[in-house]
C-alpha cells in the first residue's frame, strides 16, 4: 500500500524550495515603497535582514538575490563569513554585536557594522587587536521594546565614549538605531520616535529605524530615515495580521513540498489514528502525506487546514504525527500515491495563512523547519 517516492535526487521526501527571483522582486517592491519624490528621489538605504539563517531560507541561497541591497543584517559575527562566501562584499550589520572579548579578536574583517546594546560591548571593542580595520558602531536605543539596548543616559554616555574614537579614526562611524515595539499600528511609533529624536537630534551620524511593519504602516517616516531594516517583506511575508504578501505586491520566497504516500477509502463510521483520533462521518477518501512535526509542520493544525494536493486545495484532517499528516481527498478523485503536495508558499496557500490558522507567525513557521528538511534554491 505504502509507496515511498523520493523527490528529485535528494533522496528525501520533504523539501523546501527557495525562489531567489522572488526575493529580488520583493526587494524591488520595497525600494518602490521607499522612493521619495522631488529633488532627492533616492530613498533610504536598506539593511536586508538575514536573521535566523535568512528566516529559514538559508543565507547562502538569498545573498545572490540581494545584490540590490545596501547592506546585510545578521545576528552574529560568525555569520559574516557565510555572507562573504555567498559573494557579498558590502557592509554587514551585526545585530547582536560582540558577545564576548574572544569575539573581539575576530574583528579583523572589513565592512563590519557592530550594534551596541550595552557598555560592556564597547569595552571588548576597545580591547580588540590593533590590526583590525576600524568598524562602524551603531548605538541601539532601548526604545519602547524595552528589553534590548541602551537607555537614555547610557546612550549619551556611550556616544560620549565613541566620539573621540571616531575623531581618532579608531572607528569608521557612529550610527543611531532603534526598533519599534508596535509599528504595525497607526499610532505605534509616534512616542518612540519622539524620544529617539530628542536623544539623537543633536548628534551627527545616520539613523536606522523601520522593520517591515514600519515600512508598510508608516511610509512617510520610513522614507525620511537613513537606513531601513526590512526582513519579512523581502521573503514575501506580510508583517500585518490582516494581509498576506501578495496583497502587498510580494511573492513568496519559500514553498514547502511533500508527496502523497498512501491513499485509502474510509467507510462511514470508520475510526483511524492513535486511539481512533479521527472518525469518518461518511464514506470518504483520505491521503497520507509524508510531512510531519519532525519536519517543522505545526503539530496541532485546525481541522480543515488547507493543503495543496496536485495543485488543488484539500482539507487537512488535523492529524499530524512525527512523519506524516492526513488530508481529506474526497474532492480529489484523481489523487494517487506520489502526487505532489504543497504545505505552504503557493499563491493560493501563503505561509501567513498556515501560520495564522495555528496561532503563530510566518517567520515562526519558516524558521521552525528542522534540519531534516533540505532547503534548495530553484
Ligand atoms: C528582526 C528585526 C528587523 C526586521 O524585522 P521584520 O519584521 O522581519 O521586517 C529589523 N530590526 C531589528 C532590530 C530586528 O530585530
Coordinates of C-alpha atoms and ligand atoms in Angstrom, one line a residue:
X1 CA 0.0 0.0 0.0
X2 CA 2.7 2.5 1.0
X3 CA 4.9 3.6 -1.8
X4 CA 7.6 6.0 -0.9
X5 CA 8.7 8.2 -3.7
X6 CA 11.7 10.5 -3.5
X7 CA 11.7 14.0 -4.8
X8 CA 14.5 14.7 -7.2
X9 CA 17.9 13.4 -6.5
X10 CA 18.0 14.4 -2.8
X11 CA 16.6 11.0 -1.8
X12 CA 14.4 12.7 0.8
X13 CA 10.7 13.4 0.9
X14 CA 10.1 16.8 2.3
X15 CA 11.9 19.7 0.5
X16 CA 11.8 23.5 1.0
X17 CA 12.3 25.4 -2.3
X18 CA 13.6 28.9 -2.2
X19 CA 13.0 31.1 -5.2
X20 CA 15.8 33.7 -5.5
X21 CA 13.9 35.6 -8.2
X22 CA 11.0 36.2 -5.7
X23 CA 13.5 37.8 -3.3
X24 CA 14.9 40.0 -5.9
X25 CA 11.3 41.0 -6.9
X26 CA 10.4 41.7 -3.3
X27 CA 13.5 43.9 -2.8
X28 CA 12.5 45.9 -5.8
X29 CA 8.9 46.3 -4.4
X30 CA 10.3 47.6 -1.1
X31 CA 12.5 50.1 -3.0
X32 CA 9.4 51.4 -4.7
X33 CA 7.6 51.9 -1.5
X34 CA 10.6 53.8 -0.1
X35 CA 11.2 56.0 -3.2
X36 CA 11.0 59.7 -2.4
X37 CA 9.5 62.3 -4.8
X38 CA 11.1 65.5 -5.7
X39 CA 14.6 66.7 -5.5
X40 CA 16.1 63.8 -3.6
X41 CA 14.3 60.8 -5.2
X42 CA 16.7 58.2 -3.8
X43 CA 15.1 56.6 -0.7
X44 CA 16.7 55.4 2.5
X45 CA 19.4 52.8 2.3
X46 CA 18.5 49.2 3.1
X47 CA 19.9 46.7 5.5
X48 CA 18.3 43.4 4.4
X49 CA 17.6 41.3 7.5
X50 CA 19.1 37.8 7.3
X51 CA 18.5 36.8 11.0
X52 CA 17.9 33.2 11.7
X53 CA 19.7 31.9 8.6
X54 CA 17.6 34.3 6.4
X55 CA 14.3 33.5 8.1
X56 CA 14.9 29.8 7.3
X57 CA 15.7 30.3 3.6
X58 CA 19.4 29.9 4.0
X59 CA 21.9 32.8 3.9
X60 CA 23.7 31.2 1.0
X61 CA 20.6 31.0 -1.1
X62 CA 19.3 34.5 -0.5
X63 CA 22.5 36.6 -0.7
X64 CA 22.8 36.3 -4.5
X65 CA 19.3 37.7 -4.8
X66 CA 20.0 40.6 -2.6
X67 CA 22.7 42.3 -4.7
X68 CA 20.4 45.4 -4.8
X69 CA 20.5 45.8 -1.0
X70 CA 22.9 48.3 0.6
X71 CA 23.9 46.1 3.4
X72 CA 23.1 42.8 5.1
X73 CA 21.9 42.5 8.7
X74 CA 22.8 39.3 10.5
X75 CA 22.7 38.3 14.2
X76 CA 26.2 37.1 14.9
X77 CA 29.7 37.9 13.9
X78 CA 30.2 34.2 13.0
X79 CA 27.7 34.6 10.1
X80 CA 29.8 37.3 8.3
X81 CA 32.0 34.7 6.6
X82 CA 28.8 32.9 5.3
X83 CA 27.7 36.1 3.7
X84 CA 31.2 36.7 2.2
X85 CA 31.3 33.1 0.9
X86 CA 28.0 33.7 -0.8
X87 CA 29.6 36.6 -2.7
X88 CA 28.6 39.6 -0.6
X89 CA 31.3 42.3 -0.4
X90 CA 29.3 45.2 1.0
X91 CA 28.6 46.3 4.6
X92 CA 27.3 43.8 7.2
X93 CA 25.4 44.9 10.3
X94 CA 25.9 42.5 13.2
X95 CA 22.7 43.0 15.2
X96 CA 23.7 41.3 18.4
X97 CA 27.1 42.9 18.3
X98 CA 30.1 41.4 20.2
X99 CA 29.2 38.5 22.5
X100 CA 32.5 38.5 24.5
X101 CA 36.1 39.6 24.4
X102 CA 37.1 36.5 22.4
X103 CA 34.9 37.6 19.5
X104 CA 36.7 41.0 19.5
X105 CA 39.7 39.0 18.2
X106 CA 37.6 38.2 15.1
X107 CA 37.2 41.8 14.1
X108 CA 40.0 41.6 11.5
X109 CA 37.4 41.9 8.7
X110 CA 36.3 44.8 6.6
X111 CA 32.8 46.2 6.2
X112 CA 31.7 45.5 9.8
X113 CA 29.0 47.5 11.5
X114 CA 28.5 46.5 15.1
X115 CA 25.3 47.2 17.1
X116 CA 26.0 48.2 20.7
X117 CA 23.4 47.2 23.3
X118 CA 25.4 47.6 26.4
X119 CA 28.6 49.4 27.6
X120 CA 30.5 46.1 28.0
X121 CA 30.5 45.7 24.3
X122 CA 32.4 48.9 24.0
X123 CA 35.0 47.5 26.4
X124 CA 35.5 44.5 24.2
X125 CA 35.7 46.7 21.1
X126 CA 38.3 48.9 22.7
X127 CA 40.4 45.9 23.5
X128 CA 40.4 44.4 20.0
X129 CA 43.7 43.6 18.3
X130 CA 45.4 46.6 16.8
X131 CA 45.5 45.4 13.2
X132 CA 41.7 45.3 12.8
X133 CA 40.2 47.7 10.3
X134 CA 38.0 50.3 12.1
X135 CA 34.4 49.1 12.2
X136 CA 31.3 51.2 12.3
X137 CA 29.4 51.4 15.6
X138 CA 25.6 51.6 15.8
X139 CA 24.3 52.6 19.2
X140 CA 20.9 50.9 19.9
X141 CA 18.4 52.8 21.9
X142 CA 16.2 50.6 24.1
X143 CA 13.1 52.3 22.8
X144 CA 9.6 51.1 23.6
X145 CA 10.6 47.5 23.1
X146 CA 12.3 48.0 26.5
X147 CA 14.5 44.9 26.8
X148 CA 17.4 45.3 24.5
X149 CA 19.6 48.4 24.0
X150 CA 20.9 51.4 25.9
X151 CA 18.6 53.5 27.9
X152 CA 18.6 57.3 27.6
X153 CA 21.5 58.1 29.9
X154 CA 23.6 55.0 28.9
X155 CA 23.1 56.0 25.3
X156 CA 24.5 59.5 25.9
X157 CA 27.4 58.0 27.8
X158 CA 28.2 55.5 25.0
X159 CA 28.1 58.3 22.4
X160 CA 30.5 60.4 24.5
X161 CA 32.8 57.4 24.7
X162 CA 32.7 56.7 21.0
X163 CA 33.1 60.3 19.7
X164 CA 36.8 60.6 20.4
X165 CA 37.4 57.1 18.8
X166 CA 35.7 58.4 15.7
X167 CA 37.8 61.6 15.7
X168 CA 41.0 59.4 16.0
X169 CA 39.8 57.1 13.2
X170 CA 39.6 54.1 15.6
X171 CA 36.1 53.5 14.4
X172 CA 34.6 54.3 11.0
X173 CA 31.4 55.9 12.0
X174 CA 28.7 56.2 14.6
X175 CA 25.0 55.4 13.7
X176 CA 21.8 55.5 15.7
X177 CA 19.5 52.6 15.8
X178 CA 16.1 51.9 17.2
X179 CA 13.5 49.2 16.8
X180 CA 9.8 49.9 17.4
X181 CA 7.6 47.7 19.5
X182 CA 4.2 48.5 17.8
X183 CA 5.0 49.6 14.2
X184 CA 2.0 47.6 12.9
X185 CA -0.5 50.1 14.5
X186 CA -1.3 53.5 13.1
X187 CA -0.1 55.4 16.2
X188 CA 2.5 52.8 17.3
X189 CA 5.8 54.7 16.5
X190 CA 5.0 58.3 17.4
X191 CA 6.0 58.4 21.0
X192 CA 9.1 56.1 20.5
X193 CA 10.2 58.2 17.6
X194 CA 9.9 61.4 19.5
X195 CA 12.1 60.1 22.3
X196 CA 14.6 58.8 19.8
X197 CA 14.7 62.2 18.0
X198 CA 15.2 64.1 21.3
X199 CA 18.1 61.7 22.1
X200 CA 19.8 61.8 18.7
X201 CA 18.8 65.1 17.0
X202 CA 21.9 67.0 18.2
X203 CA 24.2 64.1 17.3
X204 CA 25.8 63.6 13.9
X205 CA 25.5 60.2 12.2
X206 CA 22.9 58.3 10.3
X207 CA 19.7 56.8 11.8
X208 CA 18.3 53.4 11.2
X209 CA 14.7 52.7 12.1
X210 CA 11.9 50.7 10.5
X211 CA 11.3 47.0 10.2
X212 CA 8.8 45.7 7.6
X213 CA 5.7 46.8 9.6
X214 CA 7.0 50.3 9.9
X215 CA 7.8 50.5 6.2
X216 CA 4.2 49.4 5.3
X217 CA 2.3 51.3 8.0
X218 CA 4.5 54.5 8.3
X219 CA 5.8 55.1 4.8
X220 CA 6.4 58.8 5.3
X221 CA 8.6 58.1 8.3
X222 CA 10.3 55.2 6.6
X223 CA 11.2 57.5 3.6
X224 CA 12.8 60.0 6.0
X225 CA 15.1 57.7 7.9
X226 CA 18.6 57.0 6.6
X227 CA 18.6 53.2 6.8
X228 CA 15.6 50.8 7.0
X229 CA 15.8 47.1 8.0
X230 CA 13.2 45.0 6.3
X231 CA 13.1 41.3 6.8
X232 CA 9.7 39.7 6.2
X233 CA 8.9 41.8 3.1
X234 CA 12.0 40.5 1.4
X235 CA 10.7 37.0 1.9
X236 CA 7.3 37.8 0.6
X237 CA 5.7 37.8 4.0
X238 CA 3.2 40.4 5.2
X239 CA 4.0 42.0 8.6
X240 CA 0.3 42.7 9.2
X241 CA -2.1 40.2 10.6
X242 CA -4.9 41.0 8.2
X243 CA -3.0 40.9 4.9
X244 CA -0.9 38.5 3.0
X245 CA 2.2 39.2 1.0
X246 CA 0.5 39.0 -2.4
X247 CA -1.8 41.9 -1.4
X248 CA 1.4 44.0 -0.8
X249 CA 2.7 43.1 -4.3
X250 CA 5.1 40.4 -2.9
X251 CA 5.9 36.9 -4.0
X252 CA 6.5 34.0 -1.5
X253 CA 10.2 33.1 -1.5
X254 CA 9.8 29.7 0.1
X255 CA 7.5 26.8 -0.5
X256 CA 7.4 23.5 1.3
X257 CA 6.8 20.3 -0.7
X258 CA 6.0 16.7 0.1
X259 CA 4.1 13.8 -1.5
X260 CA 1.0 11.7 -1.0
X261 CA 2.4 8.3 0.0
X262 CA -0.8 6.4 0.5
X263 CA -4.5 6.8 -0.4
X264 CA -7.3 5.0 1.5
X265 CA -11.1 4.8 1.3
X266 CA -12.8 5.0 4.6
X267 CA -16.3 3.7 5.3
X268 CA -18.8 5.8 7.2
X269 CA -18.1 5.5 10.9
X270 CA -14.6 4.3 10.5
X271 CA -12.1 5.5 13.1
X272 CA -8.4 5.8 12.4
X273 CA -5.3 7.2 14.1
X274 CA -4.0 6.8 17.6
X275 CA -6.9 6.0 19.9
X276 CA -9.2 6.4 16.9
X277 CA -8.4 10.1 16.9
X278 CA -10.3 10.7 13.6
X279 CA -13.7 9.4 12.7
X280 CA -15.2 9.5 9.2
X281 CA -18.8 10.9 9.4
X282 CA -19.5 9.5 6.0
X283 CA -17.6 7.5 3.4
X284 CA -14.5 9.4 2.4
X285 CA -11.1 9.2 0.7
X286 CA -8.0 10.2 2.6
X287 CA -4.4 10.7 1.8
X288 CA -1.3 10.2 3.9
X289 CA 1.4 12.9 3.2
X290 CA 5.0 12.4 4.2
X291 CA 5.5 15.6 6.2
X292 CA 5.1 15.8 10.0
X293 CA 6.0 17.7 13.0
X294 CA 9.6 16.4 13.0
X295 CA 10.0 18.4 9.7
X296 CA 8.6 21.5 11.2
X297 CA 4.9 21.3 10.2
X298 CA 2.7 22.5 13.1
X299 CA 1.7 19.6 15.3
X300 CA -1.9 20.8 16.0
X301 CA -3.3 22.5 13.0
X302 CA -7.1 23.1 13.0
X303 CA -9.3 20.6 11.1
X304 CA -9.7 21.9 7.6
X305 CA -6.2 23.4 7.3
X306 CA -5.7 24.0 3.5
X307 CA -3.1 21.8 1.8
X308 CA -2.4 21.8 -1.9
X309 CA -2.7 18.3 -3.4
X310 CA -1.8 18.0 -7.1
X311 CA -2.3 21.8 -7.4
X312 CA -5.8 21.9 -5.8
X313 CA -6.7 22.8 -2.3
X314 CA -7.7 20.0 0.0
X315 CA -8.6 20.0 3.7
X316 CA -6.2 18.7 6.3
X317 CA -7.8 16.4 8.9
X318 CA -6.0 18.0 11.9
X319 CA -3.9 14.8 12.3
X320 CA -0.2 15.3 12.3
X321 CA 2.3 12.7 13.5
X322 CA 6.1 12.7 13.7
X323 CA 6.5 11.9 10.0
X324 CA 3.1 12.4 8.3
X325 CA -0.2 14.1 8.2
X326 CA -3.7 13.2 6.9
X327 CA -5.6 15.1 4.2
X328 CA -9.2 14.7 3.0
X329 CA -9.2 13.6 -0.7
X330 CA -12.9 13.2 -1.1
X331 CA -12.9 16.0 -3.6
X332 CA -9.8 14.7 -5.3
X333 CA -11.0 11.5 -7.1
X334 CA -7.9 11.5 -9.2
X335 CA -5.4 11.8 -6.3
X336 CA -3.0 8.9 -6.1
X337 CA 0.2 7.9 -4.4
X338 CA 3.1 10.0 -5.5
X339 CA 1.1 13.1 -6.1
X340 CA 2.9 16.4 -5.2
X341 CA 1.8 18.3 -2.1
X342 CA 2.5 21.9 -1.2
X343 CA 2.2 22.7 2.5
X344 CA 2.8 26.4 2.2
X345 CA 4.3 29.1 0.0
X346 CA 2.0 28.9 -3.1
X347 CA 0.0 31.9 -4.2
X348 CA -3.3 30.1 -3.1
X349 CA -1.7 29.0 0.1
X350 CA 0.5 31.7 1.7
X351 CA 2.6 30.8 4.8
X352 CA 0.9 33.6 6.6
X353 CA -2.4 31.8 6.3
X354 CA -1.0 28.5 7.6
X355 CA 0.8 30.3 10.5
X356 CA -2.3 32.3 11.4
X357 CA -4.5 29.2 11.5
X358 CA -2.1 27.7 14.0
X359 CA -1.9 30.8 16.1
X360 CA 1.7 31.7 15.1
X361 CA 3.5 34.0 12.7
X362 CA 5.0 33.2 9.3
X363 CA 8.6 33.7 10.4
X364 CA 8.0 31.3 13.2
X365 CA 6.8 28.7 10.7
X366 CA 9.6 29.1 8.3
X367 CA 12.4 29.3 10.9
X368 CA 10.8 26.2 12.5
X369 CA 11.7 23.9 9.6
X370 CA 14.0 21.3 11.1
X371 CA 17.4 20.0 9.9
X372 CA 15.6 17.1 8.3
X373 CA 14.3 19.3 5.5
X374 CA 16.7 20.2 2.7
X375 CA 16.4 23.8 1.6
X376 CA 17.2 24.2 -2.0
X377 CA 17.3 27.2 -4.3
X378 CA 15.4 26.6 -7.6
Ligands
LIG1 C1 14.0 41.3 13.0 C2 14.4 42.7 13.0 C3 14.1 43.5 11.9 C4 13.3 43.0 10.7 O1 12.0 42.7 11.1 P1 10.9 42.3 10.0 O2 9.6 42.3 10.8 O3 11.3 40.9 9.6 O4 11.0 43.3 8.9 C5 14.6 44.8 11.9 N1 15.2 45.3 13.0 C6 15.5 44.6 14.1 C7 16.3 45.2 15.2 C8 15.1 43.3 14.2 O5 15.4 42.5 15.2

